PDB file of C-alpha atoms and ligand atoms in Angstrom:
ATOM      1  CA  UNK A   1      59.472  89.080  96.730  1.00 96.00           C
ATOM      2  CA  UNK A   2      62.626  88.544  95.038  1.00 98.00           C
ATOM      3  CA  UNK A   3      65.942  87.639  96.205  1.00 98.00           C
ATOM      4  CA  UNK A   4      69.247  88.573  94.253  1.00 98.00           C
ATOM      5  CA  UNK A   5      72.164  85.905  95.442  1.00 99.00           C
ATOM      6  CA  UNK A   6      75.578  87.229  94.201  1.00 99.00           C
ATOM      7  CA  UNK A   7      77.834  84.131  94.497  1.00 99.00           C
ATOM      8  CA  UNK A   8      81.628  86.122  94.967  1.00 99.00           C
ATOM      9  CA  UNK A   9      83.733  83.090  95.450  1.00 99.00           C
ATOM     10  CA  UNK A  10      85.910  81.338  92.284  1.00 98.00           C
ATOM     11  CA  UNK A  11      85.235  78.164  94.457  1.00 98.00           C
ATOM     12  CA  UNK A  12      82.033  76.620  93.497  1.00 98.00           C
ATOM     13  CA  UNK A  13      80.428  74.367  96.024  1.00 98.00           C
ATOM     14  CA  UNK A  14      82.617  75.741  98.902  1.00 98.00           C
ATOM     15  CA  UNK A  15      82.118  77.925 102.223  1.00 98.00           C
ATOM     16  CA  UNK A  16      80.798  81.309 100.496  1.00 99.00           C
ATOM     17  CA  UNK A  17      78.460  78.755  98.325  1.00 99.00           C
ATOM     18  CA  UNK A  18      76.926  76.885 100.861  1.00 99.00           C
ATOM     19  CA  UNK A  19      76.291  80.087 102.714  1.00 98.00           C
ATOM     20  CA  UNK A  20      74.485  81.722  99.843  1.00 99.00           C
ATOM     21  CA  UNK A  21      72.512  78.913  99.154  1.00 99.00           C
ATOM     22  CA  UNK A  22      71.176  78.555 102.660  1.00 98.00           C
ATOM     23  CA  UNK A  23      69.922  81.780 103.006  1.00 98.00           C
ATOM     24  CA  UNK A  24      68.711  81.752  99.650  1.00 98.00           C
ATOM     25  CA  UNK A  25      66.404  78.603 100.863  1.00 98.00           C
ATOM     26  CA  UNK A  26      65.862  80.559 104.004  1.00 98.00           C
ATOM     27  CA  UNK A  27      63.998  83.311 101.955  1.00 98.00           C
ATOM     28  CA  UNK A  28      62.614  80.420  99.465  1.00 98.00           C
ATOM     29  CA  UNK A  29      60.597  78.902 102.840  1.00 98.00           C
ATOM     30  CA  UNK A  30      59.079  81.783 103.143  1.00 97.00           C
ATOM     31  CA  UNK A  31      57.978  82.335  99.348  1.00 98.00           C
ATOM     32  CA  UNK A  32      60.624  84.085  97.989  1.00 98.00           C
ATOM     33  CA  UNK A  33      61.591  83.556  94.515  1.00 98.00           C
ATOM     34  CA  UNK A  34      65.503  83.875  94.827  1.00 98.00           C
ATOM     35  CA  UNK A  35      67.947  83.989  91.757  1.00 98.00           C
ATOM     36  CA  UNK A  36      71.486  83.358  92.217  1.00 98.00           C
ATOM     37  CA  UNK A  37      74.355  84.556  90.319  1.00 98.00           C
ATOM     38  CA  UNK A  38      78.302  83.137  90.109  1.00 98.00           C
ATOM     39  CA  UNK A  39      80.180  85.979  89.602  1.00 98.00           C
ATOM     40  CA  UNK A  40      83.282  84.354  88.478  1.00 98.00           C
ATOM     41  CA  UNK A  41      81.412  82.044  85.466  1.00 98.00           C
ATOM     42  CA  UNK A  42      80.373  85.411  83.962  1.00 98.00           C
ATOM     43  CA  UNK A  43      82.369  88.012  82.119  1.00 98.00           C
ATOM     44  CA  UNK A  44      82.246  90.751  83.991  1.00 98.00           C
ATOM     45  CA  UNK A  45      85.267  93.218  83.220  1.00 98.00           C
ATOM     46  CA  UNK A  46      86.870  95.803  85.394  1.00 98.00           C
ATOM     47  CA  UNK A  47      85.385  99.355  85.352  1.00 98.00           C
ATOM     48  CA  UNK A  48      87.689 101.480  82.639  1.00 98.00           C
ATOM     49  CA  UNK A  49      87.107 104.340  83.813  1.00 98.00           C
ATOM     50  CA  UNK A  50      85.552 105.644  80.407  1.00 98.00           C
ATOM     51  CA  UNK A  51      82.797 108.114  82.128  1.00 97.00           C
ATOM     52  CA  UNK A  52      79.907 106.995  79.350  1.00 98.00           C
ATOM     53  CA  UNK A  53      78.004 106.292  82.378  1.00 98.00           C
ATOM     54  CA  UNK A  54      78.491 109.875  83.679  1.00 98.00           C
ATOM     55  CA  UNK A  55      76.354 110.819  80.320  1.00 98.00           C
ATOM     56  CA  UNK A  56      73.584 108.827  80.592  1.00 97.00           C
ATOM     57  CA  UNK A  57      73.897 106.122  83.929  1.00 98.00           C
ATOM     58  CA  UNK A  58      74.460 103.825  81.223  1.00 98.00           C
ATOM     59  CA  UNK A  59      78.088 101.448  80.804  1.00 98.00           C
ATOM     60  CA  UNK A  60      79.696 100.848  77.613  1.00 98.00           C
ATOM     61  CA  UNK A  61      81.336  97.958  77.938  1.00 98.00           C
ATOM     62  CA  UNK A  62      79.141  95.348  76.552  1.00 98.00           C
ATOM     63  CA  UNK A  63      79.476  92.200  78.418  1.00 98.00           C
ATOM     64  CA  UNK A  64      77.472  90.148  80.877  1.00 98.00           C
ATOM     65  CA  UNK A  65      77.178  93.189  83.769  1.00 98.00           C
ATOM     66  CA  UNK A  66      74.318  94.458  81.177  1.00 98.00           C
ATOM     67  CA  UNK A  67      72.144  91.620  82.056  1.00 98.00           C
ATOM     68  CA  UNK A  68      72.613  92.529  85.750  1.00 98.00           C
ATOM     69  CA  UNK A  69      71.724  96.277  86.059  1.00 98.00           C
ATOM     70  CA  UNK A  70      67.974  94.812  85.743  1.00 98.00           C
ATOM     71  CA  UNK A  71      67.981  92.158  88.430  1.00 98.00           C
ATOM     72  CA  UNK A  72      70.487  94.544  90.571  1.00 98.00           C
ATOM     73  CA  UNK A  73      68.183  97.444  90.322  1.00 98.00           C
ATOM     74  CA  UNK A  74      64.827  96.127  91.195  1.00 98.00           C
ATOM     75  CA  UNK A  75      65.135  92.858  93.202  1.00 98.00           C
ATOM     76  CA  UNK A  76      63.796  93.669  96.566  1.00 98.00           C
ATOM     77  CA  UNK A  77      66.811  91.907  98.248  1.00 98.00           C
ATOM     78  CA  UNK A  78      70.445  91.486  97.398  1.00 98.00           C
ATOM     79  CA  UNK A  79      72.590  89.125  99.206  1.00 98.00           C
ATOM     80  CA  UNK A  80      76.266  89.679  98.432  1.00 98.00           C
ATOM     81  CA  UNK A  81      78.310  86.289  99.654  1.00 99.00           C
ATOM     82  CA  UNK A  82      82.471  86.349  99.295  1.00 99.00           C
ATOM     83  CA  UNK A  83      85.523  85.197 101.196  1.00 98.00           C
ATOM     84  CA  UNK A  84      88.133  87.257 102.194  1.00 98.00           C
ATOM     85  CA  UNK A  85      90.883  87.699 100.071  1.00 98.00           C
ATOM     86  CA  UNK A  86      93.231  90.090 101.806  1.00 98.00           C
ATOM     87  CA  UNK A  87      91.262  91.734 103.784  1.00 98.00           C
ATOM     88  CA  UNK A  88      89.149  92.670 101.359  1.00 98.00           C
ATOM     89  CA  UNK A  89      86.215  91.369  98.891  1.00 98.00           C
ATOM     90  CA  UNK A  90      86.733  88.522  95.759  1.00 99.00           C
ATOM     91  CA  UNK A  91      88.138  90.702  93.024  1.00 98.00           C
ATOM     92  CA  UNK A  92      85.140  89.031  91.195  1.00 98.00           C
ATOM     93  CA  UNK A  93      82.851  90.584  93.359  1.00 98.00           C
ATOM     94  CA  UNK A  94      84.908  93.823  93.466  1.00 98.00           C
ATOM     95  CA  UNK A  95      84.808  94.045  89.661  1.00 98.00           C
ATOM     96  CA  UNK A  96      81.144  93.567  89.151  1.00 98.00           C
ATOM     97  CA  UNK A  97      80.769  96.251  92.291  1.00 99.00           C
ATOM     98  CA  UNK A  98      82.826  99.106  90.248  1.00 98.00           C
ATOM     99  CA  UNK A  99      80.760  98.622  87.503  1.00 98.00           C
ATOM    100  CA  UNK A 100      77.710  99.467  89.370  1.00 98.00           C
ATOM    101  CA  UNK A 101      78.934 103.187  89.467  1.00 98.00           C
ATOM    102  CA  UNK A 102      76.645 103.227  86.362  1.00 98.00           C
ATOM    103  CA  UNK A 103      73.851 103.050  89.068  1.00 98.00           C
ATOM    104  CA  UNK A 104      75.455 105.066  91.289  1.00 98.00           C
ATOM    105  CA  UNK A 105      74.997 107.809  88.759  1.00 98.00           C
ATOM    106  CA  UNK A 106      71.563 106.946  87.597  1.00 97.00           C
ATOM    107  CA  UNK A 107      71.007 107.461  91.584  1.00 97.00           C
ATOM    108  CA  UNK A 108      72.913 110.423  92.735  1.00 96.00           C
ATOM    109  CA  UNK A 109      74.206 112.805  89.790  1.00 97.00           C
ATOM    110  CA  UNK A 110      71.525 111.971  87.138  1.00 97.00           C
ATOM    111  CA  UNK A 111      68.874 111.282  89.909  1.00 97.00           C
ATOM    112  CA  UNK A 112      67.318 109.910  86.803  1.00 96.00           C
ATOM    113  CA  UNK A 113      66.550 106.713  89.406  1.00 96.00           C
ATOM    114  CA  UNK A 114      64.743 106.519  92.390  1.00 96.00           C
ATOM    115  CA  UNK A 115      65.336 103.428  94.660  1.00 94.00           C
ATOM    116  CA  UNK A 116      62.795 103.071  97.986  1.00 91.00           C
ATOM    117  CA  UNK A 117      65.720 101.586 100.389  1.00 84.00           C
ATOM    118  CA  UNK A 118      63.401 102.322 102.969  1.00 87.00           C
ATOM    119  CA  UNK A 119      61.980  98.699 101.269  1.00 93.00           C
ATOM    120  CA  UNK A 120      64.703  97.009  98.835  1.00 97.00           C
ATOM    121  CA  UNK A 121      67.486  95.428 101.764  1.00 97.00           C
ATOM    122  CA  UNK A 122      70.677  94.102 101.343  1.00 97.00           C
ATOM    123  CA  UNK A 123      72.908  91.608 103.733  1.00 98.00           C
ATOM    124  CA  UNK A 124      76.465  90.521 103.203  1.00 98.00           C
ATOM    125  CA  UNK A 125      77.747  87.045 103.771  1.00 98.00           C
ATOM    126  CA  UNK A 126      81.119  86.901 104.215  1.00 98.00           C
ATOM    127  CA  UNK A 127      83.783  84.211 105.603  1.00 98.00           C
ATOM    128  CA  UNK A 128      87.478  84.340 105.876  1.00 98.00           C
ATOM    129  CA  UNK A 129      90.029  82.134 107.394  1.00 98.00           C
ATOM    130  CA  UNK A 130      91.602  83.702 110.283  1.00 97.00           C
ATOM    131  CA  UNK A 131      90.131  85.655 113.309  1.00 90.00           C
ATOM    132  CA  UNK A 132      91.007  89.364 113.844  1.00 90.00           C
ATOM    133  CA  UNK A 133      88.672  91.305 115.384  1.00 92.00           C
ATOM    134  CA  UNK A 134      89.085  93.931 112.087  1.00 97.00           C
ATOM    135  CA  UNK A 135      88.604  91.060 109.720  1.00 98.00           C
ATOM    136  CA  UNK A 136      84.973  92.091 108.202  1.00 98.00           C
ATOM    137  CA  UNK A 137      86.243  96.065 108.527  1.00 98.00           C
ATOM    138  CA  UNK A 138      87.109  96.346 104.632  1.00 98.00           C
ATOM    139  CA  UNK A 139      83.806  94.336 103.233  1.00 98.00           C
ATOM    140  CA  UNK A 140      81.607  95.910 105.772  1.00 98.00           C
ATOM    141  CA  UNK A 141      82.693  99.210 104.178  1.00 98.00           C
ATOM    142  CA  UNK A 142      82.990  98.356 100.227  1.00 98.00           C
ATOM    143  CA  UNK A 143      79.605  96.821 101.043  1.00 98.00           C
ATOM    144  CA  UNK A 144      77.779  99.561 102.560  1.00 97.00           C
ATOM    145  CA  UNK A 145      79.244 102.008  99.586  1.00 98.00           C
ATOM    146  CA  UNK A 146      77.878  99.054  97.070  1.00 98.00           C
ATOM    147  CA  UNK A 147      74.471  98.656  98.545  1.00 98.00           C
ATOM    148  CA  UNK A 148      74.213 102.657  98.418  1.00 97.00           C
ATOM    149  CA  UNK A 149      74.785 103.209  94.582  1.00 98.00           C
ATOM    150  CA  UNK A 150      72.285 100.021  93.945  1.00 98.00           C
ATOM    151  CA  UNK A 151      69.660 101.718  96.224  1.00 97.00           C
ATOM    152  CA  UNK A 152      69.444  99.239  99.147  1.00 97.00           C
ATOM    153  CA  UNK A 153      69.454  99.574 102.842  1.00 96.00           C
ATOM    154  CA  UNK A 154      72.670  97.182 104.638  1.00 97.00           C
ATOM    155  CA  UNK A 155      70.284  95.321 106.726  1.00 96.00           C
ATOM    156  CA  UNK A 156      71.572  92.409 107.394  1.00 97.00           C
ATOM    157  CA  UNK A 157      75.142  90.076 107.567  1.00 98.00           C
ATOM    158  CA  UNK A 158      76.829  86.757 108.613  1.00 98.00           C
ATOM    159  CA  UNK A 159      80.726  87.263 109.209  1.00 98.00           C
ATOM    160  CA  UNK A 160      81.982  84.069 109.559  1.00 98.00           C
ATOM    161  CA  UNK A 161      85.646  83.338 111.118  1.00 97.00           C
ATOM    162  CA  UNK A 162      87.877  80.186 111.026  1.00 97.00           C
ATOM    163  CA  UNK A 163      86.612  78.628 108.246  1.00 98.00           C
ATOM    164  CA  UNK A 164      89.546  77.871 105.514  1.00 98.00           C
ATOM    165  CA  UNK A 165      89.031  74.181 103.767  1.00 98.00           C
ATOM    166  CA  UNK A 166      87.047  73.838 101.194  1.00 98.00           C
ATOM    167  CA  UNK A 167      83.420  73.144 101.939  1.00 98.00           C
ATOM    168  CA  UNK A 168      84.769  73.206 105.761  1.00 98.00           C
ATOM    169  CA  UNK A 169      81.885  75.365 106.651  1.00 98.00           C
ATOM    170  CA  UNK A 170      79.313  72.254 106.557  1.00 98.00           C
ATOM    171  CA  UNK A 171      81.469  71.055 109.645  1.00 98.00           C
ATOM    172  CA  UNK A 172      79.998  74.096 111.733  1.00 98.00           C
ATOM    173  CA  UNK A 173      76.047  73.519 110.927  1.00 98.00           C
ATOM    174  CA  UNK A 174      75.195  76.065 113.469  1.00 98.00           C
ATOM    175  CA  UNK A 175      76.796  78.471 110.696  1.00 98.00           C
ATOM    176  CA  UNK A 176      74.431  77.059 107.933  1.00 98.00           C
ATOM    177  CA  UNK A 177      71.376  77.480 110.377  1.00 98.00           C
ATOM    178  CA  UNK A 178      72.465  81.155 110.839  1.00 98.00           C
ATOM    179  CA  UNK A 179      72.639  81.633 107.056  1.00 98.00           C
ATOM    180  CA  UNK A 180      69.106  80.477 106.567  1.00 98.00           C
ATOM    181  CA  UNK A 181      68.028  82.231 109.576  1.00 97.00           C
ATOM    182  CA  UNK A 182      69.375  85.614 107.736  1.00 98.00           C
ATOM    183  CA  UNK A 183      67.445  84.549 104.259  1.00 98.00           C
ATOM    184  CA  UNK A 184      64.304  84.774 106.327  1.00 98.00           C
ATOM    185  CA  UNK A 185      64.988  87.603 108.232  1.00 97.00           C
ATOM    186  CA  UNK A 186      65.278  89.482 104.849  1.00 97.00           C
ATOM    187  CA  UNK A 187      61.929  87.909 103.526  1.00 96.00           C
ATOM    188  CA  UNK A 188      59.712  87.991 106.765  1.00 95.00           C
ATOM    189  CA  UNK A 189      60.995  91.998 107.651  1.00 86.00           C
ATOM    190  CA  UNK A 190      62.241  90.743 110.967  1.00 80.00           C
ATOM    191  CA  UNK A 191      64.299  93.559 112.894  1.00 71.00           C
ATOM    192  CA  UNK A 192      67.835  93.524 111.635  1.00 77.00           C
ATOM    193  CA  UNK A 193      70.628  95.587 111.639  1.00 75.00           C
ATOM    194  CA  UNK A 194      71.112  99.333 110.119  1.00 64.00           C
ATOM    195  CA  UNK A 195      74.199 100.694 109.039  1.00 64.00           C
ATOM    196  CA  UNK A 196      74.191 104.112 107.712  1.00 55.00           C
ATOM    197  CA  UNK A 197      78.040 104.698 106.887  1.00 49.00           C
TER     198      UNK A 197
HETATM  199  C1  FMN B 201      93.903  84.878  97.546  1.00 73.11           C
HETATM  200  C2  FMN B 201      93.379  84.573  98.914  1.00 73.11           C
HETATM  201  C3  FMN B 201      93.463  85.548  99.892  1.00 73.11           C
HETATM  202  C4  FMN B 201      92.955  85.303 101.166  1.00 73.11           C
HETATM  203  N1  FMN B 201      93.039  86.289 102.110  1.00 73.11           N
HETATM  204  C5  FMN B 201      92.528  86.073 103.337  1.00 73.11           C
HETATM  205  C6  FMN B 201      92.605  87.080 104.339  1.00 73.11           C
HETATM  206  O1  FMN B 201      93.107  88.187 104.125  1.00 73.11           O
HETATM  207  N2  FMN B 201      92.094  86.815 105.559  1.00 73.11           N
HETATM  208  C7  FMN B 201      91.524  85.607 105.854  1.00 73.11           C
HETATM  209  O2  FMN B 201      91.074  85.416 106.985  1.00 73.11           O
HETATM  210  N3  FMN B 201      91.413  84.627 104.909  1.00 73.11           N
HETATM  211  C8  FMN B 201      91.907  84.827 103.667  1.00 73.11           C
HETATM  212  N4  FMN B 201      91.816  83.843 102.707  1.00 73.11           N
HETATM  213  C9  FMN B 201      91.125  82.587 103.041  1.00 73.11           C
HETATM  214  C10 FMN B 201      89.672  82.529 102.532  1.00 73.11           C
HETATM  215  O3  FMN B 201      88.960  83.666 102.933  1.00 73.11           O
HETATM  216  C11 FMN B 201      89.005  81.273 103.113  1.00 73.11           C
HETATM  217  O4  FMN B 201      89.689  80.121 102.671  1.00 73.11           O
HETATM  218  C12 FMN B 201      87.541  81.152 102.756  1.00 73.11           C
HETATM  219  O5  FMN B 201      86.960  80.116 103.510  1.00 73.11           O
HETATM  220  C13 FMN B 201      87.339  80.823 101.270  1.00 73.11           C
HETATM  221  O6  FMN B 201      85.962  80.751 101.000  1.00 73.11           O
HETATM  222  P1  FMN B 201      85.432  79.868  99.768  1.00 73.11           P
HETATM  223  O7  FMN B 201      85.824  78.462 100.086  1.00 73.11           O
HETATM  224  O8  FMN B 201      83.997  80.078  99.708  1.00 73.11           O
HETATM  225  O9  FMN B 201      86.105  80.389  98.550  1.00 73.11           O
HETATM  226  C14 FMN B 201      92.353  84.046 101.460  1.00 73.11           C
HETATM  227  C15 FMN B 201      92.280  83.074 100.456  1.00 73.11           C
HETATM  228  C16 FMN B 201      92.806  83.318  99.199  1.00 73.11           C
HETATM  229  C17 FMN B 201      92.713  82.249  98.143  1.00 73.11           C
END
């Protein structure tokens, strides 16, 4: 079993982090082998818009998103962990989520790919700092949409509130539990959530 972490946050060692990483150990406890990857250290451009992936569910623009269609096509679980930022995801996550409209066509117009997300699951970690009830709204969408076009199910998430500081999330360990709890949900098949839109 293996676990794709996609670390959204430009703050290393901080809320989104520590979240990640305990639910990546979560699924490591029970035997996963987990891989985690800091969006923001890689280059990973904005989509251009220049269709080549219409032609063949390929992208053309030759940076470090073509080491990532692998691991994002055929790990049996992607976690995807990012703050808030207005309302919305990272716009390192977003960036590295347009470009996966490569798979998106691979999936649905080429149908050239075939992902079982009856198997492969996905969960979403994310934190922001304030508390409105329609906080998660615009991740929970962009989310659902992303695990779609990379051919897994949205089974799983942790939506934390209140958290702001850096690192401030280790002051709420209940939160860390939670986030481990979710890494071995994903790993041990444990009922979870479904969202189909
Ligand atoms: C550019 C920016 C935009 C933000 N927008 C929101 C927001 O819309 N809602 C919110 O609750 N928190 C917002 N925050 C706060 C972060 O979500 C919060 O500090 C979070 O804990 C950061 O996680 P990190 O430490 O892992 O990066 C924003 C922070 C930044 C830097």
């Amino acid at each position: 079993m293996q676990v794709l972490g996609i670390m959204g946050s430009p703050r290393r060692g901080s809320n989104t982090e520590l979240l990640l990483d305990s639910a990546l150990s979560g699924a490591e406890s029970l035997g996963a082998e987990t891989v985690k990857i800091v969006v923001s250290e890689m280059d990973i451009r904005p989509c251009m818009e220049l269709y080549h992936c219409a032609l063949d569910g390929t992208c053309s623009i030759r940076d470090d998103m073509q080491q990532l269609y692998g691991p994002l096509a055929t790990a049996d679980c992607v976690v995807l962990a990012s703050p808030i930022f207005f309302y919305g995801l990272t716009s390192q996550a977003k960036a590295l989520i347009d470009r996966c409209q490569a798979l998106w066509v691979r999936r649905h117009v080429l149908k050239s790919w075939v992902p079982d997300d009856s198997i492969r699951k996905g969960a979403l970690i994310a934190v922001g700092a304030t508390g409105g009830p329609r906080l998660f709204d615009g991740v929970i969408q962009t989310s659902t949409y992303f695990f779609d076009a990379i051919g897994v199910r949205y089974a799983d998430e942790l939506l934390v509130r209140g958290v702001d500081g850096k690192a401030q999330v280790r002051d709420f360990p209940r939160l860390l539990d939670e986030a481990v709890e979710l890494g071995s949900r994903l790993v041990s098949g444990a009922p979870s959530i479904h969202r189909t839109s």
